[in-house]
JSON list of C-alpha atoms in Angstrom, two decimals:
[
{"chain": "A", "resi": 1, "resn": "MET", "atom": "CA", "xyz": [-122.63, 24.48, 48.88]},
{"chain": "A", "resi": 2, "resn": "LEU", "atom": "CA", "xyz": [-123.33, 20.76, 47.28]},
{"chain": "A", "resi": 3, "resn": "ALA", "atom": "CA", "xyz": [-121.77, 20.29, 43.81]},
{"chain": "A", "resi": 4, "resn": "GLU", "atom": "CA", "xyz": [-124.37, 20.24, 41.26]},
{"chain": "A", "resi": 5, "resn": "ASP", "atom": "CA", "xyz": [-124.18, 18.49, 38.20]},
{"chain": "A", "resi": 6, "resn": "ALA", "atom": "CA", "xyz": [-124.60, 20.21, 34.89]},
{"chain": "A", "resi": 7, "resn": "GLN", "atom": "CA", "xyz": [-126.71, 17.49, 33.03]},
{"chain": "A", "resi": 8, "resn": "ALA", "atom": "CA", "xyz": [-129.05, 17.37, 35.88]},
{"chain": "A", "resi": 9, "resn": "LEU", "atom": "CA", "xyz": [-130.23, 20.65, 35.89]},
{"chain": "A", "resi": 10, "resn": "PHE", "atom": "CA", "xyz": [-129.92, 21.28, 32.33]},
{"chain": "A", "resi": 11, "resn": "ASP", "atom": "CA", "xyz": [-132.07, 18.67, 31.89]},
{"chain": "A", "resi": 12, "resn": "GLN", "atom": "CA", "xyz": [-134.33, 20.24, 34.04]},
{"chain": "A", "resi": 13, "resn": "PHE", "atom": "CA", "xyz": [-134.10, 23.22, 31.95]},
{"chain": "A", "resi": 14, "resn": "VAL", "atom": "CA", "xyz": [-135.07, 21.95, 28.34]},
{"chain": "A", "resi": 15, "resn": "PRO", "atom": "CA", "xyz": [-138.45, 21.12, 29.52]},
{"chain": "A", "resi": 16, "resn": "LYS", "atom": "CA", "xyz": [-139.59, 24.02, 31.81]},
{"chain": "A", "resi": 17, "resn": "ALA", "atom": "CA", "xyz": [-137.98, 25.83, 28.69]},
{"chain": "A", "resi": 18, "resn": "ARG", "atom": "CA", "xyz": [-139.64, 24.86, 25.91]},
{"chain": "A", "resi": 19, "resn": "ALA", "atom": "CA", "xyz": [-143.11, 24.79, 28.19]},
{"chain": "A", "resi": 20, "resn": "TYR", "atom": "CA", "xyz": [-142.55, 28.67, 28.55]},
{"chain": "A", "resi": 21, "resn": "VAL", "atom": "CA", "xyz": [-141.75, 29.25, 25.30]},
{"chain": "A", "resi": 22, "resn": "GLU", "atom": "CA", "xyz": [-144.63, 27.37, 24.10]},
{"chain": "A", "resi": 23, "resn": "SER", "atom": "CA", "xyz": [-147.11, 29.11, 27.14]},
{"chain": "A", "resi": 24, "resn": "PRO", "atom": "CA", "xyz": [-145.75, 31.77, 29.26]},
{"chain": "A", "resi": 25, "resn": "GLY", "atom": "CA", "xyz": [-146.61, 32.48, 32.19]},
{"chain": "A", "resi": 26, "resn": "VAL", "atom": "CA", "xyz": [-145.49, 34.16, 35.81]},
{"chain": "A", "resi": 27, "resn": "MET", "atom": "CA", "xyz": [-145.57, 31.51, 38.42]},
{"chain": "A", "resi": 28, "resn": "ALA", "atom": "CA", "xyz": [-143.09, 29.53, 35.92]},
{"chain": "A", "resi": 29, "resn": "ALA", "atom": "CA", "xyz": [-141.38, 31.85, 34.81]},
{"chain": "A", "resi": 30, "resn": "LEU", "atom": "CA", "xyz": [-140.24, 32.42, 38.23]},
{"chain": "A", "resi": 31, "resn": "GLU", "atom": "CA", "xyz": [-139.21, 29.40, 38.46]},
{"chain": "A", "resi": 32, "resn": "LEU", "atom": "CA", "xyz": [-137.19, 29.04, 35.67]},
{"chain": "A", "resi": 33, "resn": "ASP", "atom": "CA", "xyz": [-135.35, 31.92, 36.37]},
{"chain": "A", "resi": 34, "resn": "SER", "atom": "CA", "xyz": [-133.99, 30.33, 39.51]},
{"chain": "A", "resi": 35, "resn": "LEU", "atom": "CA", "xyz": [-133.04, 27.63, 37.65]},
{"chain": "A", "resi": 36, "resn": "CYS", "atom": "CA", "xyz": [-131.10, 29.51, 34.94]},
{"chain": "A", "resi": 37, "resn": "GLU", "atom": "CA", "xyz": [-129.35, 31.14, 38.00]},
{"chain": "A", "resi": 38, "resn": "ARG", "atom": "CA", "xyz": [-127.74, 27.57, 39.14]},
{"chain": "A", "resi": 39, "resn": "LEU", "atom": "CA", "xyz": [-127.06, 26.77, 35.96]},
{"chain": "A", "resi": 40, "resn": "TYR", "atom": "CA", "xyz": [-125.16, 28.85, 34.06]},
{"chain": "A", "resi": 41, "resn": "PRO", "atom": "CA", "xyz": [-122.14, 29.65, 37.04]},
{"chain": "A", "resi": 42, "resn": "LEU", "atom": "CA", "xyz": [-122.19, 26.08, 36.14]},
{"chain": "A", "resi": 43, "resn": "VAL", "atom": "CA", "xyz": [-121.83, 25.71, 33.21]},
{"chain": "A", "resi": 44, "resn": "ALA", "atom": "CA", "xyz": [-119.20, 28.38, 32.68]},
{"chain": "A", "resi": 45, "resn": "ARG", "atom": "CA", "xyz": [-117.63, 26.44, 35.49]},
{"chain": "A", "resi": 46, "resn": "LYS", "atom": "CA", "xyz": [-117.25, 23.04, 34.10]},
{"chain": "A", "resi": 47, "resn": "PHE", "atom": "CA", "xyz": [-117.40, 24.05, 30.84]},
{"chain": "A", "resi": 48, "resn": "GLY", "atom": "CA", "xyz": [-115.60, 27.20, 30.59]},
{"chain": "A", "resi": 49, "resn": "ASP", "atom": "CA", "xyz": [-118.42, 28.08, 27.58]},
{"chain": "A", "resi": 50, "resn": "THR", "atom": "CA", "xyz": [-118.49, 31.96, 28.39]},
{"chain": "A", "resi": 51, "resn": "ASP", "atom": "CA", "xyz": [-120.84, 31.92, 25.70]},
{"chain": "A", "resi": 52, "resn": "LEU", "atom": "CA", "xyz": [-123.28, 29.49, 26.56]},
{"chain": "A", "resi": 53, "resn": "ALA", "atom": "CA", "xyz": [-123.59, 30.41, 30.31]},
{"chain": "A", "resi": 54, "resn": "ASN", "atom": "CA", "xyz": [-124.20, 33.86, 29.24]},
{"chain": "A", "resi": 55, "resn": "ARG", "atom": "CA", "xyz": [-126.57, 32.84, 26.97]},
{"chain": "A", "resi": 56, "resn": "ILE", "atom": "CA", "xyz": [-128.53, 30.57, 29.30]},
{"chain": "A", "resi": 57, "resn": "ARG", "atom": "CA", "xyz": [-128.21, 33.85, 32.25]},
{"chain": "A", "resi": 58, "resn": "ASP", "atom": "CA", "xyz": [-129.81, 36.28, 29.47]},
{"chain": "A", "resi": 59, "resn": "PHE", "atom": "CA", "xyz": [-132.58, 33.53, 28.86]},
{"chain": "A", "resi": 60, "resn": "GLY", "atom": "CA", "xyz": [-133.06, 33.81, 32.37]},
{"chain": "A", "resi": 61, "resn": "ARG", "atom": "CA", "xyz": [-133.30, 37.26, 32.62]},
{"chain": "A", "resi": 62, "resn": "GLY", "atom": "CA", "xyz": [-135.83, 37.95, 29.47]},
{"chain": "A", "resi": 63, "resn": "LEU", "atom": "CA", "xyz": [-138.30, 35.76, 30.79]},
{"chain": "A", "resi": 64, "resn": "PRO", "atom": "CA", "xyz": [-140.63, 38.73, 32.18]},
{"chain": "A", "resi": 65, "resn": "ARG", "atom": "CA", "xyz": [-139.78, 41.31, 29.39]},
{"chain": "A", "resi": 66, "resn": "LYS", "atom": "CA", "xyz": [-138.32, 39.35, 25.76]},
{"chain": "A", "resi": 67, "resn": "GLY", "atom": "CA", "xyz": [-141.23, 37.87, 23.89]},
{"chain": "A", "resi": 68, "resn": "GLN", "atom": "CA", "xyz": [-142.03, 34.34, 22.77]},
{"chain": "A", "resi": 69, "resn": "GLU", "atom": "CA", "xyz": [-140.28, 34.93, 19.30]},
{"chain": "A", "resi": 70, "resn": "GLU", "atom": "CA", "xyz": [-137.26, 36.05, 20.85]},
{"chain": "A", "resi": 71, "resn": "LEU", "atom": "CA", "xyz": [-136.87, 33.37, 23.54]},
{"chain": "A", "resi": 72, "resn": "LYS", "atom": "CA", "xyz": [-137.59, 30.93, 21.10]},
{"chain": "A", "resi": 73, "resn": "ASP", "atom": "CA", "xyz": [-134.82, 31.82, 19.19]},
{"chain": "A", "resi": 74, "resn": "LEU", "atom": "CA", "xyz": [-132.45, 31.72, 22.24]},
{"chain": "A", "resi": 75, "resn": "PHE", "atom": "CA", "xyz": [-133.50, 28.85, 23.56]},
{"chain": "A", "resi": 76, "resn": "GLU", "atom": "CA", "xyz": [-132.89, 26.98, 19.95]},
{"chain": "A", "resi": 77, "resn": "GLU", "atom": "CA", "xyz": [-128.94, 28.49, 20.56]},
{"chain": "A", "resi": 78, "resn": "ILE", "atom": "CA", "xyz": [-128.51, 27.22, 23.96]},
{"chain": "A", "resi": 79, "resn": "LEU", "atom": "CA", "xyz": [-129.73, 23.80, 22.77]},
{"chain": "A", "resi": 80, "resn": "VAL", "atom": "CA", "xyz": [-127.02, 23.84, 19.59]},
{"chain": "A", "resi": 81, "resn": "LEU", "atom": "CA", "xyz": [-123.95, 25.60, 22.07]},
{"chain": "A", "resi": 82, "resn": "ALA", "atom": "CA", "xyz": [-125.08, 23.25, 24.96]},
{"chain": "A", "resi": 83, "resn": "GLU", "atom": "CA", "xyz": [-124.27, 19.60, 22.54]},
{"chain": "A", "resi": 84, "resn": "GLU", "atom": "CA", "xyz": [-121.02, 21.09, 21.61]},
{"chain": "A", "resi": 85, "resn": "GLN", "atom": "CA", "xyz": [-120.16, 21.12, 25.09]},
{"chain": "A", "resi": 86, "resn": "GLY", "atom": "CA", "xyz": [-121.19, 17.30, 26.11]},
{"chain": "A", "resi": 87, "resn": "LEU", "atom": "CA", "xyz": [-124.65, 17.89, 27.51]},
{"chain": "A", "resi": 88, "resn": "VAL", "atom": "CA", "xyz": [-127.27, 16.03, 26.26]},
{"chain": "A", "resi": 89, "resn": "VAL", "atom": "CA", "xyz": [-130.94, 17.23, 25.28]},
{"chain": "A", "resi": 90, "resn": "SER", "atom": "CA", "xyz": [-133.17, 14.40, 25.53]},
{"chain": "A", "resi": 91, "resn": "SER", "atom": "CA", "xyz": [-135.70, 14.38, 22.88]},
{"chain": "A", "resi": 92, "resn": "ALA", "atom": "CA", "xyz": [-138.45, 13.76, 25.25]},
{"chain": "A", "resi": 93, "resn": "ALA", "atom": "CA", "xyz": [-137.48, 16.90, 27.31]}
]
């Protein structure tokens, strides 16, 4: 398996998660879930932050079931924790 860059995956995650929270869709959920499955173990290994990793995992797993408001709150928590770990949250994302 090739080593992946946590920031690069996070840069993909942020706009997709934001778009999903604003307008959910089945195909977007599948794509975002796949991205979360790659991102959360990388975050756990690189930063040793199981809280952030678990929230990313929960976000991905909850996509088809959780309501928009609950996902939005979880997404905002992820952004705060990610910034605390040094991940950059692009304002354009």
